């Protein structure tokens, strides 16, 4: 299942509005098919894996990160049907589909066709890999990541605004990879004006993965940019399940004040800046006690000289 | 030797003006004596370990973190003499004594008496454990640690100055333990006025280990406080080899501008504060390129919900 979850990440930022599902088919100890949801949502992961496996799927086990769909769509077949017809002996599912059109019916259909079904294996990891889809289904809005590139003392720039470079090439490449895994990137009016950021993916082979560009502003926009006028408007964005907020401080604060940040990406360089610009503006915190218990470290790694820390919002936040 | 270095840390903040040395004596695979420099510098680690070992030292091996002294002192015997007379077969030394009164002569004396001597084992670790003594010998000033208690976004307080609490009880206890390992603690005039900090060690059994209190100020001082008027004045402080700078932002910046911070202690709480006070004022950084290459992560650990990172100044800084 961990391998299926890893496959599912390949579709992140591409498969929207469909969930980025991963699927692995195993028979006699060999992987006979692998699939992940393709660009725009089709084919589904299961269909792709079955195409690879062909008749080797018969009697095998499918590992799929989300319950196979069982609702009719003009865009393709129902995966629960496909899996049953392919003669799989067993289907292991990580996450039950929160989409009410399936929500347990996919598993029920498989069982009805004599397929053994297990559901819940690594469900939390699968949900994290498909965070945008889950957030859209459960709260009707995209999953929001806030990215900050910081010095040890929490500065994102010198007082004059210069920020090239705080982090090193490995951290910047990682940040570009994160861009490729989001449907849209958002900055504030100040950052748009000051930095005229391209916000594209500058990684060899991934140039076409540059996400849509959005600004939180009432002002003018360059060509090719979209706009929202308040953080809450993200729920109205079409085909945006994974949103990356890249700054500046006021925009970060606006999303935090609205409770609309699900994940923090902190790229930290081993430098001190002293007087300079902070990464987050006024979030309306009046009592330190209210700041605690909201963030949980979920990942960390070295990136050259820098360190990446990933925090997830605590469930209550 | 690692065990001897661990012993040496027990004397840190107590043994000044003498180095906090650790010594372990081993014979036939058993530890027969352990010692570390005692309060005020006497007895020396070797004398204490030999007292414990008594005649079991004969034919054994001594592990000592600093070359045994060979200069005459009215305060006690020369350790190189003591070790030779005790009949040790071998003495393993981490760090050659930078004090010109010994500087190789301790080892030479031992060899002259037929004792096998090895020097240099874990010398860097030993030097780090005796950082104050080494800094005093090589640069004529104390070793300076700057402590900061930060939110993830680098704030040390809300805008109104409130900072209770950013870090949790484990991190605060660790910070008190650090106090106990320093000869003196220093704050700026603003912190002195605003927080009236006690700067004592509030750990059961270690109350008597509270270090001297100093302020960087030209203004009035409470009873029991000392004063310096510029960071450079630390070289004039008597019996201060380990100095802990606890803030505020202007004092931290003054020490950093002067190049007088050797070690950073960052206690980081998993919270966001947003608008608030930064931990470090203007350090005169005009170009981000100048900020790089100065700090190296040497230790990190979890302390309850918080994380401690320890950085050492790069040798060139």
Coordinates of C-alpha atoms in Angstrom, one line a residue:
Chain A
X1 CA 0.0 0.0 0.0
X2 CA 2.9 2.3 0.7
X3 CA 4.0 1.8 -2.9
X4 CA 0.5 2.6 -4.1
X5 CA 0.5 5.8 -2.0
X6 CA 3.8 6.7 -3.6
X7 CA 2.3 6.2 -7.0
X8 CA -0.7 8.4 -6.1
X9 CA 1.6 11.3 -5.4
X10 CA 2.6 11.3 -9.1
X11 CA -0.9 12.6 -10.0
X12 CA -1.0 15.3 -7.4
X13 CA -1.6 18.7 -9.0
X14 CA -2.5 16.9 -12.3
X15 CA -5.6 14.8 -11.6
X16 CA -7.9 17.5 -10.2
X17 CA -10.9 17.5 -10.1
X18 CA -10.5 13.8 -9.6
X19 CA -8.6 12.4 -6.6
X20 CA -5.0 11.4 -7.3
X21 CA -5.3 7.7 -6.6
X22 CA -2.6 5.1 -6.8
X23 CA -3.1 1.4 -7.6
X24 CA -0.8 -1.6 -7.6
X25 CA -1.8 -5.1 -8.7
X26 CA 0.2 -8.1 -7.3
X27 CA -0.1 -11.7 -8.3
X28 CA 2.2 -14.5 -7.0
X29 CA 4.4 -12.0 -5.3
X30 CA 5.0 -10.0 -8.5
X31 CA 3.8 -6.6 -9.4
X32 CA 1.8 -7.0 -12.6
X33 CA 0.3 -3.6 -12.9
X34 CA 0.8 0.0 -11.6
X35 CA -1.4 3.0 -12.2
X36 CA -2.2 6.5 -11.0
X37 CA -4.9 8.9 -12.0
X38 CA -3.8 10.7 -15.1
X39 CA -4.0 14.3 -16.2
X40 CA -7.5 15.8 -15.8
X41 CA -8.6 12.7 -14.0
X42 CA -8.7 10.0 -16.6
X43 CA -7.9 7.2 -16.9
X44 CA -8.4 6.2 -13.3
X45 CA -5.5 4.5 -11.5
X46 CA -7.3 1.1 -11.4
X47 CA -8.0 1.2 -15.1
X48 CA -4.4 2.0 -15.9
X49 CA -3.1 -0.8 -13.6
X50 CA -5.5 -3.3 -15.1
X51 CA -4.5 -2.3 -18.6
X52 CA -0.9 -3.1 -17.6
X53 CA -1.7 -6.4 -15.9
X54 CA -4.1 -7.7 -18.6
X55 CA -5.1 -11.3 -17.7
X56 CA -2.3 -11.6 -15.1
X57 CA -4.7 -9.7 -12.8
X58 CA -6.9 -12.8 -12.5
X59 CA -6.7 -14.2 -9.0
X60 CA -4.4 -11.3 -7.9
X61 CA -4.6 -8.6 -5.3
X62 CA -5.2 -4.9 -6.0
X63 CA -3.9 -2.3 -3.6
X64 CA -5.7 1.0 -4.2
X65 CA -5.4 4.2 -2.1
X66 CA -9.1 5.1 -2.4
X67 CA -12.2 3.0 -2.6
X68 CA -12.9 2.2 -6.3
X69 CA -15.7 4.4 -7.7
X70 CA -19.1 3.0 -8.2
X71 CA -21.0 6.0 -9.6
X72 CA -21.8 6.3 -13.3
X73 CA -19.8 8.8 -15.2
X74 CA -20.0 9.8 -18.9
X75 CA -16.2 10.0 -18.8
X76 CA -15.4 6.3 -18.2
X77 CA -16.2 3.0 -16.6
X78 CA -16.8 2.3 -12.8
X79 CA -13.6 1.0 -11.3
X80 CA -15.4 -1.3 -8.9
X81 CA -16.9 -3.0 -12.0
X82 CA -13.6 -3.2 -13.8
X83 CA -11.9 -4.8 -10.8
X84 CA -14.6 -7.4 -10.3
X85 CA -14.7 -8.3 -14.0
X86 CA -10.9 -8.7 -14.1
X87 CA -11.3 -11.5 -11.7
X88 CA -9.2 -10.1 -8.8
X89 CA -9.3 -12.3 -5.7
X90 CA -8.8 -9.5 -3.2
X91 CA -8.9 -5.7 -3.2
X92 CA -7.1 -3.8 -0.3
X93 CA -8.3 -0.2 0.0
X94 CA -6.7 2.5 2.1
X95 CA -9.4 5.2 2.3
X96 CA -13.1 4.8 2.1
X97 CA -14.4 7.3 -0.6
X98 CA -15.8 10.4 1.2
X99 CA -17.7 11.2 -2.1
X100 CA -21.3 10.4 -1.2
X101 CA -21.9 8.9 -4.7
X102 CA -19.6 6.0 -3.8
X103 CA -19.0 6.0 0.0
X104 CA -18.9 2.3 0.7
X105 CA -20.8 1.2 -2.4
X106 CA -17.6 0.4 -4.3
X107 CA -16.5 -2.0 -1.6
X108 CA -20.0 -3.5 -1.3
X109 CA -20.2 -4.1 -5.0
X110 CA -16.8 -5.9 -5.0
X111 CA -17.9 -8.1 -2.1
X112 CA -21.2 -8.9 -3.8
X113 CA -19.1 -10.2 -6.8
X114 CA -17.2 -12.5 -4.5
X115 CA -14.0 -10.4 -4.1
X116 CA -12.4 -10.2 -0.7
X117 CA -12.2 -6.6 0.4
X118 CA -10.1 -5.0 3.2
X119 CA -10.5 -1.3 3.9
X120 CA -8.5 1.1 6.1
X121 CA -4.9 0.1 5.6
X122 CA -2.7 3.2 5.9
X123 CA -5.9 5.3 5.5
X124 CA -4.2 8.3 7.1
X125 CA -1.2 8.3 4.8
X126 CA -3.5 7.9 1.8
X127 CA -5.6 10.8 3.0
X128 CA -2.5 12.9 3.3
X129 CA -1.4 12.1 -0.2
X130 CA -4.9 13.0 -1.5
X131 CA -5.3 15.9 0.9
X132 CA -6.9 18.2 -1.7
X133 CA -9.6 15.8 -2.7
X134 CA -10.4 14.9 0.9
X135 CA -10.6 18.6 1.8
X136 CA -12.8 19.4 -1.2
X137 CA -15.1 16.5 -0.2
X138 CA -15.3 17.2 3.5
X139 CA -15.0 21.0 3.7
X140 CA -15.8 22.2 0.1
X141 CA -12.5 24.0 -0.3
X142 CA -8.9 23.3 -1.5
X143 CA -6.2 22.0 0.8
X144 CA -3.9 25.0 1.5
X145 CA -0.1 24.9 2.0
X146 CA 1.7 28.0 3.2
X147 CA 5.3 28.1 2.2
X148 CA 8.0 30.3 3.9
X149 CA 11.7 30.6 3.3
X150 CA 13.2 31.7 6.5
X151 CA 16.5 32.6 8.3
X152 CA 17.0 31.0 11.7
X153 CA 15.6 34.2 13.3
X154 CA 12.5 34.0 11.1
X155 CA 13.2 36.6 8.5
X156 CA 12.1 36.3 4.9
X157 CA 14.1 39.3 3.6
X158 CA 16.4 42.1 4.6
X159 CA 14.7 45.4 5.5
X160 CA 15.1 46.6 1.9
X161 CA 13.1 43.6 0.8
X162 CA 16.0 41.6 -0.8
X163 CA 15.6 37.9 -0.3
X164 CA 18.0 36.4 -2.9
X165 CA 19.0 34.1 -1.6
X166 CA 18.1 32.9 1.8
X167 CA 17.8 29.3 0.9
X168 CA 20.2 27.3 -1.3
X169 CA 19.6 25.6 -4.6
X170 CA 18.4 22.2 -3.2
X171 CA 15.7 24.0 -1.1
X172 CA 14.7 26.1 -4.1
X173 CA 14.4 23.0 -6.3
X174 CA 12.3 21.3 -3.7
X175 CA 10.0 24.3 -3.6
X176 CA 9.7 24.1 -7.3
X177 CA 8.7 20.4 -7.0
X178 CA 6.1 21.5 -4.5
X179 CA 4.7 23.9 -7.0
X180 CA 4.4 21.1 -9.6
X181 CA 2.2 19.2 -7.1
X182 CA -0.3 22.1 -6.6
X183 CA -3.1 23.1 -8.9
X184 CA -2.6 26.8 -8.2
X185 CA -0.2 29.2 -6.5
X186 CA -1.3 32.4 -4.8
X187 CA 0.6 35.5 -3.7
X188 CA -0.5 38.9 -2.4
X189 CA -0.7 42.2 -4.2
X190 CA 2.5 43.4 -2.5
X191 CA 4.6 40.4 -3.6
X192 CA 3.1 40.5 -7.1
X193 CA 4.1 44.2 -7.4
X194 CA 7.5 43.9 -5.7
X195 CA 8.8 40.7 -7.0
X196 CA 6.8 40.2 -10.2
X197 CA 7.2 36.5 -9.5
X198 CA 7.0 34.1 -12.3
X199 CA 5.8 31.3 -10.0
X200 CA 6.5 28.7 -12.6
X201 CA 8.2 25.3 -12.2
X202 CA 11.9 25.7 -13.2
X203 CA 12.9 22.1 -13.1
X204 CA 14.1 20.2 -16.2
X205 CA 11.2 18.2 -17.7
X206 CA 8.6 19.7 -15.4
X207 CA 8.2 23.1 -17.1
X208 CA 4.7 22.0 -18.3
X209 CA 3.7 21.4 -14.7
X210 CA 3.6 25.1 -13.7
X211 CA 0.3 25.6 -11.9
X212 CA -2.2 28.4 -12.3
X213 CA -1.3 31.7 -10.8
X214 CA -3.6 33.6 -8.5
X215 CA -3.3 36.8 -6.5
X216 CA -5.2 38.0 -3.4
X217 CA -5.8 41.6 -4.6
X218 CA -8.4 44.1 -5.8
X219 CA -5.9 45.7 -8.1
X220 CA -4.6 45.1 -11.6
X221 CA -3.3 41.7 -12.7
X222 CA -0.8 40.7 -15.4
X223 CA -2.0 38.5 -18.2
X224 CA -2.6 34.9 -17.2
X225 CA -3.3 35.6 -13.5
X226 CA -6.5 34.9 -11.6
X227 CA -7.8 36.7 -8.6
X228 CA -9.6 36.2 -5.3
X229 CA -10.5 39.1 -3.1
X230 CA -10.6 37.2 0.2
X231 CA -9.1 33.9 1.5
X232 CA -12.6 32.5 1.9
X233 CA -13.1 32.8 -1.9
X234 CA -10.8 29.8 -2.4
X235 CA -13.9 27.6 -2.1
X236 CA -15.2 29.0 -5.4
X237 CA -12.1 28.2 -7.4
X238 CA -12.7 25.7 -10.1
X239 CA -10.4 22.7 -10.4
X240 CA -8.1 23.8 -7.5
X241 CA -7.8 21.2 -4.9
X242 CA -4.2 21.9 -3.9
X243 CA -3.4 25.6 -3.3
X244 CA 0.1 26.9 -2.5
X245 CA 0.3 30.3 -0.7
X246 CA 3.7 31.8 -1.3
X247 CA 3.4 35.1 0.5
X248 CA 3.9 37.8 1.4
X249 CA 3.5 38.4 5.1
X250 CA 0.0 40.0 4.9
X251 CA -1.3 37.3 2.6
X252 CA 0.0 34.6 4.9
X253 CA -1.6 36.3 7.9
X254 CA -4.9 36.7 6.1
X255 CA -5.1 32.9 5.4
X256 CA -4.0 32.1 9.0
X257 CA -6.5 34.5 10.5
X258 CA -9.2 32.8 8.4
X259 CA -8.1 29.3 9.6
X260 CA -7.4 28.4 6.0
X261 CA -3.9 27.0 6.3
X262 CA -3.6 23.2 6.5
X263 CA 0.1 22.7 6.0
X264 CA 3.2 24.8 6.6
X265 CA 6.3 24.3 4.5
X266 CA 9.3 25.9 6.3
X267 CA 12.5 26.1 4.4
X268 CA 15.1 27.2 7.0
X269 CA 18.5 28.5 6.1
X270 CA 21.3 28.4 8.8
X271 CA 21.8 32.2 8.7
X272 CA 20.9 35.1 10.9
X273 CA 19.4 38.3 9.4
X274 CA 18.5 40.4 12.4
X275 CA 16.4 43.4 11.5
X276 CA 14.4 42.4 8.4
X277 CA 11.0 41.3 7.3
X278 CA 9.0 38.7 9.1
X279 CA 7.2 36.0 7.2
X280 CA 3.8 36.4 8.8
X281 CA 1.9 39.6 9.5
X282 CA -0.7 40.2 12.2
X283 CA -2.8 37.1 12.8
X284 CA -4.7 38.7 15.6
X285 CA -3.1 36.7 18.4
X286 CA -3.8 38.3 21.8
X287 CA -2.9 35.5 24.1
X288 CA 0.1 33.2 23.7
X289 CA -1.9 30.3 25.1
X290 CA -4.1 30.4 22.0
X291 CA -1.1 29.8 19.8
X292 CA -0.3 26.3 21.2
X293 CA -1.6 23.0 20.0
X294 CA -2.3 24.1 16.5
X295 CA 0.7 22.6 14.6
X296 CA 2.3 19.2 14.5
X297 CA 5.6 18.3 12.8
X298 CA 4.9 15.7 10.2
X299 CA 8.1 15.7 8.1
X300 CA 11.6 17.1 8.1
X301 CA 14.7 16.7 6.0
X302 CA 18.0 18.3 5.1
X303 CA 18.2 20.1 1.7
X304 CA 21.8 21.0 1.2
X305 CA 22.7 23.5 3.9
X306 CA 19.0 24.1 4.7
X307 CA 16.4 22.2 6.5
X308 CA 12.8 21.6 5.6
X309 CA 10.1 21.3 8.2
X310 CA 6.6 20.4 7.4
X311 CA 3.8 21.0 9.9
X312 CA 0.2 20.0 9.6
X313 CA -2.7 21.8 11.3
X314 CA -3.9 20.0 14.3
X315 CA -7.4 18.5 13.7
X316 CA -9.0 20.9 16.1
X317 CA -7.6 24.0 14.4
Chain B
X1 CA 37.5 9.2 26.4
X2 CA 33.8 10.0 25.7
X3 CA 33.0 9.1 29.3
X4 CA 35.8 11.4 30.5
X5 CA 34.4 14.2 28.4
X6 CA 31.0 13.6 29.9
X7 CA 32.5 13.8 33.3
X8 CA 34.2 17.1 32.3
X9 CA 30.8 18.7 31.7
X10 CA 29.9 18.3 35.3
X11 CA 32.5 21.0 36.2
X12 CA 31.3 23.4 33.5
X13 CA 30.3 26.7 35.1
X14 CA 31.9 25.7 38.4
X15 CA 35.6 25.2 37.8
X16 CA 36.4 28.6 36.3
X17 CA 39.1 30.0 36.2
X18 CA 40.4 26.4 35.8
X19 CA 39.4 24.3 32.8
X20 CA 36.6 21.8 33.5
X21 CA 38.7 18.6 32.9
X22 CA 37.4 15.1 33.1
X23 CA 39.5 12.0 34.0
X24 CA 38.8 8.3 34.0
X25 CA 41.3 5.6 35.2
X26 CA 40.9 2.1 33.9
X27 CA 42.7 -1.1 34.9
X28 CA 42.1 -4.6 33.7
X29 CA 38.9 -3.4 31.9
X30 CA 37.4 -1.9 35.1
X31 CA 37.0 1.8 35.9
X32 CA 38.9 2.3 39.1
X33 CA 38.7 6.1 39.4
X34 CA 36.7 9.0 38.0
X35 CA 37.2 12.7 38.5
X36 CA 36.3 16.2 37.3
X37 CA 37.6 19.6 38.2
X38 CA 35.8 20.7 41.3
X39 CA 34.3 24.1 42.3
X40 CA 36.8 26.9 42.0
X41 CA 39.2 24.7 40.1
X42 CA 40.5 22.3 42.8
X43 CA 41.1 19.5 43.2
X44 CA 41.9 18.8 39.6
X45 CA 40.2 15.9 37.8
X46 CA 43.3 13.7 37.8
X47 CA 43.9 14.2 41.5
X48 CA 40.3 13.2 42.3
X49 CA 40.4 10.2 40.0
X50 CA 43.7 9.0 41.6
X51 CA 42.3 9.5 45.1
X52 CA 39.5 7.1 44.1
X53 CA 41.7 4.6 42.4
X54 CA 44.5 4.5 45.1
X55 CA 46.9 1.7 44.4
X56 CA 44.6 0.2 41.7
X57 CA 45.9 2.9 39.4
X58 CA 49.3 1.2 39.2
X59 CA 49.7 -0.3 35.7
X60 CA 46.4 1.2 34.5
X61 CA 45.4 3.7 31.8
X62 CA 44.2 7.2 32.5
X63 CA 41.9 9.0 30.0
X64 CA 42.1 12.7 30.6
X65 CA 40.4 15.4 28.5
X66 CA 43.2 17.9 28.8
X67 CA 46.9 17.5 28.9
X68 CA 47.9 17.1 32.6
X69 CA 49.3 20.3 34.0
X70 CA 53.1 20.7 34.5
X71 CA 53.4 24.2 35.9
X72 CA 53.9 24.9 39.5
X73 CA 51.0 26.3 41.5
X74 CA 50.6 27.3 45.1
X75 CA 47.2 25.7 45.0
X76 CA 48.1 22.1 44.4
X77 CA 50.4 19.5 42.9
X78 CA 51.3 19.1 39.2
X79 CA 49.0 16.5 37.7
X80 CA 51.7 15.1 35.3
X81 CA 53.8 14.4 38.4
X82 CA 50.9 12.8 40.3
X83 CA 50.1 10.5 37.4
X84 CA 53.7 9.4 36.9
X85 CA 54.2 8.7 40.6
X86 CA 51.0 6.6 40.7
X87 CA 52.6 4.2 38.3
X88 CA 50.2 4.5 35.4
X89 CA 51.3 2.5 32.4
X90 CA 49.6 4.8 29.9
X91 CA 47.9 8.2 29.7
X92 CA 45.5 9.0 26.8
X93 CA 45.0 12.8 26.4
X94 CA 42.3 14.4 24.3
X95 CA 43.5 18.1 24.0
X96 CA 47.0 19.4 24.3
X97 CA 47.0 22.2 26.8
X98 CA 46.8 25.6 25.1
X99 CA 48.1 27.2 28.3
X100 CA 51.7 28.1 27.4
X101 CA 52.9 27.2 30.9
X102 CA 52.2 23.5 30.1
X103 CA 51.7 23.2 26.3
X104 CA 53.3 19.8 25.7
X105 CA 55.4 19.7 28.8
X106 CA 52.9 17.6 30.7
X107 CA 53.1 14.9 28.1
X108 CA 56.9 15.2 27.8
X109 CA 57.3 14.8 31.6
X110 CA 55.1 11.6 31.5
X111 CA 57.1 10.1 28.6
X112 CA 60.3 10.9 30.5
X113 CA 59.0 8.9 33.4
X114 CA 58.4 5.9 31.2
X115 CA 54.6 6.4 30.8
X116 CA 53.1 5.7 27.3
X117 CA 51.3 8.9 26.1
X118 CA 48.8 9.3 23.3
X119 CA 47.5 12.8 22.6
X120 CA 44.6 13.9 20.3
X121 CA 41.8 11.4 20.9
X122 CA 38.5 13.2 20.5
X123 CA 40.3 16.5 20.9
X124 CA 37.5 18.4 19.2
X125 CA 34.8 17.1 21.5
X126 CA 37.0 17.8 24.5
X127 CA 37.6 21.3 23.3
X128 CA 33.9 21.8 22.9
X129 CA 33.2 20.6 26.4
X130 CA 35.9 23.0 27.7
X131 CA 35.0 25.8 25.3
X132 CA 35.3 28.6 27.8
X133 CA 38.8 27.6 28.9
X134 CA 39.9 27.2 25.3
X135 CA 38.4 30.5 24.2
X136 CA 40.1 32.3 27.2
X137 CA 43.4 30.8 26.3
X138 CA 43.3 31.4 22.6
X139 CA 41.4 34.7 22.4
X140 CA 41.4 36.1 25.9
X141 CA 37.7 36.2 26.3
X142 CA 34.8 34.0 27.5
X143 CA 33.0 31.6 25.2
X144 CA 29.6 33.2 24.5
X145 CA 26.3 31.4 24.0
X146 CA 23.3 33.3 22.7
X147 CA 19.9 31.8 23.8
X148 CA 16.6 32.5 22.0
X149 CA 13.2 31.1 22.6
X150 CA 11.3 31.4 19.4
X151 CA 8.1 30.7 17.6
X152 CA 8.3 29.0 14.2
X153 CA 8.1 32.4 12.6
X154 CA 11.0 33.7 14.7
X155 CA 9.1 35.8 17.3
X156 CA 10.2 36.0 20.9
X157 CA 7.1 37.8 22.2
X158 CA 3.8 39.3 21.1
X159 CA 3.8 43.0 20.1
X160 CA 2.9 43.9 23.7
X161 CA 6.0 42.1 24.9
X162 CA 4.3 39.1 26.5
X163 CA 6.4 36.0 26.1
X164 CA 4.9 33.6 28.8
X165 CA 5.0 31.1 27.5
X166 CA 6.4 30.4 24.1
X167 CA 8.3 27.2 25.0
X168 CA 7.1 24.5 27.3
X169 CA 8.3 23.2 30.7
X170 CA 10.9 20.8 29.3
X171 CA 12.5 23.5 27.2
X172 CA 12.5 25.9 30.1
X173 CA 14.1 23.3 32.4
X174 CA 16.8 22.7 29.8
X175 CA 17.4 26.4 29.6
X176 CA 17.9 26.5 33.4
X177 CA 20.3 23.6 33.1
X178 CA 22.3 25.7 30.6
X179 CA 22.3 28.5 33.0
X180 CA 23.9 26.2 35.6
X181 CA 26.7 25.5 33.1
X182 CA 27.6 29.1 32.7
X183 CA 29.7 31.4 34.9
X184 CA 27.5 34.4 34.1
X185 CA 24.3 35.4 32.4
X186 CA 23.9 38.7 30.6
X187 CA 20.8 40.7 29.5
X188 CA 20.3 44.2 28.1
X189 CA 18.9 47.2 29.8
X190 CA 15.5 46.8 28.2
X191 CA 15.0 43.2 29.3
X192 CA 16.3 44.1 32.8
X193 CA 13.7 46.9 33.0
X194 CA 10.8 45.1 31.3
X195 CA 11.1 41.6 32.7
X196 CA 13.1 42.1 35.9
X197 CA 14.4 38.7 35.3
X198 CA 15.7 36.7 38.2
X199 CA 18.0 34.7 35.9
X200 CA 18.5 32.1 38.5
X201 CA 18.5 28.3 38.2
X202 CA 15.1 27.0 39.2
X203 CA 15.9 23.3 39.2
X204 CA 15.6 21.2 42.3
X205 CA 19.1 20.7 43.8
X206 CA 20.7 23.2 41.5
X207 CA 19.6 26.4 43.1
X208 CA 23.1 27.1 44.3
X209 CA 24.4 26.8 40.7
X210 CA 22.8 30.2 39.7
X211 CA 25.4 32.1 37.8
X212 CA 26.4 35.7 38.2
X213 CA 24.1 38.3 36.7
X214 CA 25.3 40.9 34.3
X215 CA 23.7 43.7 32.3
X216 CA 24.8 45.5 29.2
X217 CA 23.7 49.0 30.3
X218 CA 24.9 52.4 31.4
X219 CA 21.9 52.7 33.7
X220 CA 21.0 51.7 37.2
X221 CA 21.4 48.1 38.3
X222 CA 19.6 46.1 41.0
X223 CA 21.7 44.8 43.9
X224 CA 23.8 41.8 43.0
X225 CA 24.1 42.7 39.3
X226 CA 27.3 43.4 37.4
X227 CA 27.7 45.6 34.4
X228 CA 29.5 45.9 31.1
X229 CA 29.1 48.8 28.8
X230 CA 30.0 47.1 25.5
X231 CA 30.2 43.5 24.3
X232 CA 34.0 43.8 23.9
X233 CA 34.3 44.4 27.7
X234 CA 33.6 40.7 28.3
X235 CA 37.3 40.1 28.0
X236 CA 37.8 42.1 31.2
X237 CA 35.4 39.9 33.3
X238 CA 37.1 38.0 36.0
X239 CA 36.3 34.3 36.4
X240 CA 33.8 34.3 33.5
X241 CA 34.8 31.7 30.9
X242 CA 31.3 30.7 29.9
X243 CA 28.9 33.6 29.3
X244 CA 25.2 33.1 28.4
X245 CA 23.5 36.0 26.6
X246 CA 19.7 35.9 27.2
X247 CA 18.5 39.0 25.3
X248 CA 16.8 41.1 24.3
X249 CA 17.0 41.8 20.6
X250 CA 19.3 44.8 20.8
X251 CA 21.8 43.0 23.1
X252 CA 21.8 39.9 20.9
X253 CA 22.4 42.2 17.9
X254 CA 25.3 44.0 19.7
X255 CA 27.1 40.7 20.4
X256 CA 26.5 39.4 16.9
X257 CA 27.7 42.7 15.3
X258 CA 30.8 42.4 17.4
X259 CA 31.4 38.8 16.3
X260 CA 31.2 37.7 19.9
X261 CA 28.7 34.9 19.7
X262 CA 30.2 31.4 19.5
X263 CA 27.1 29.3 20.0
X264 CA 23.4 29.7 19.3
X265 CA 20.8 27.9 21.5
X266 CA 17.5 28.0 19.7
X267 CA 14.5 26.7 21.6
X268 CA 11.7 26.5 19.0
X269 CA 8.0 26.1 19.9
X270 CA 5.6 24.8 17.3
X271 CA 3.5 27.9 17.3
X272 CA 3.0 30.9 15.0
X273 CA 2.8 34.4 16.5
X274 CA 2.7 36.6 13.4
X275 CA 3.2 40.3 14.2
X276 CA 5.4 40.4 17.3
X277 CA 8.9 41.0 18.5
X278 CA 11.9 39.5 16.6
X279 CA 14.7 38.0 18.6
X280 CA 17.6 39.8 17.0
X281 CA 17.9 43.5 16.2
X282 CA 19.9 45.2 13.5
X283 CA 23.2 43.3 13.0
X284 CA 24.2 45.5 10.1
X285 CA 23.7 42.9 7.4
X286 CA 23.6 44.7 4.0
X287 CA 24.1 41.7 1.7
X288 CA 22.5 38.3 2.1
X289 CA 25.6 36.6 0.8
X290 CA 27.5 37.7 3.9
X291 CA 25.1 35.9 6.1
X292 CA 25.9 32.4 4.8
X293 CA 28.5 30.0 6.0
X294 CA 28.6 31.4 9.5
X295 CA 26.6 28.8 11.5
X296 CA 26.8 25.0 11.7
X297 CA 24.2 22.8 13.3
X298 CA 26.0 20.8 16.0
X299 CA 23.1 19.4 18.1
X300 CA 19.3 19.0 18.1
X301 CA 16.8 17.3 20.2
X302 CA 13.1 17.3 21.1
X303 CA 12.1 18.9 24.4
X304 CA 8.5 18.0 24.9
X305 CA 6.6 19.8 22.2
X306 CA 9.5 22.0 21.4
X307 CA 12.8 21.5 19.6
X308 CA 16.3 22.6 20.5
X309 CA 18.8 23.4 17.9
X310 CA 22.4 24.3 18.7
X311 CA 24.6 26.0 16.2
X312 CA 28.3 26.7 16.5
X313 CA 30.0 29.7 14.8
X314 CA 32.0 28.5 11.8
X315 CA 35.7 28.7 12.4
X316 CA 36.1 31.6 10.0
X317 CA 33.3 33.7 11.5

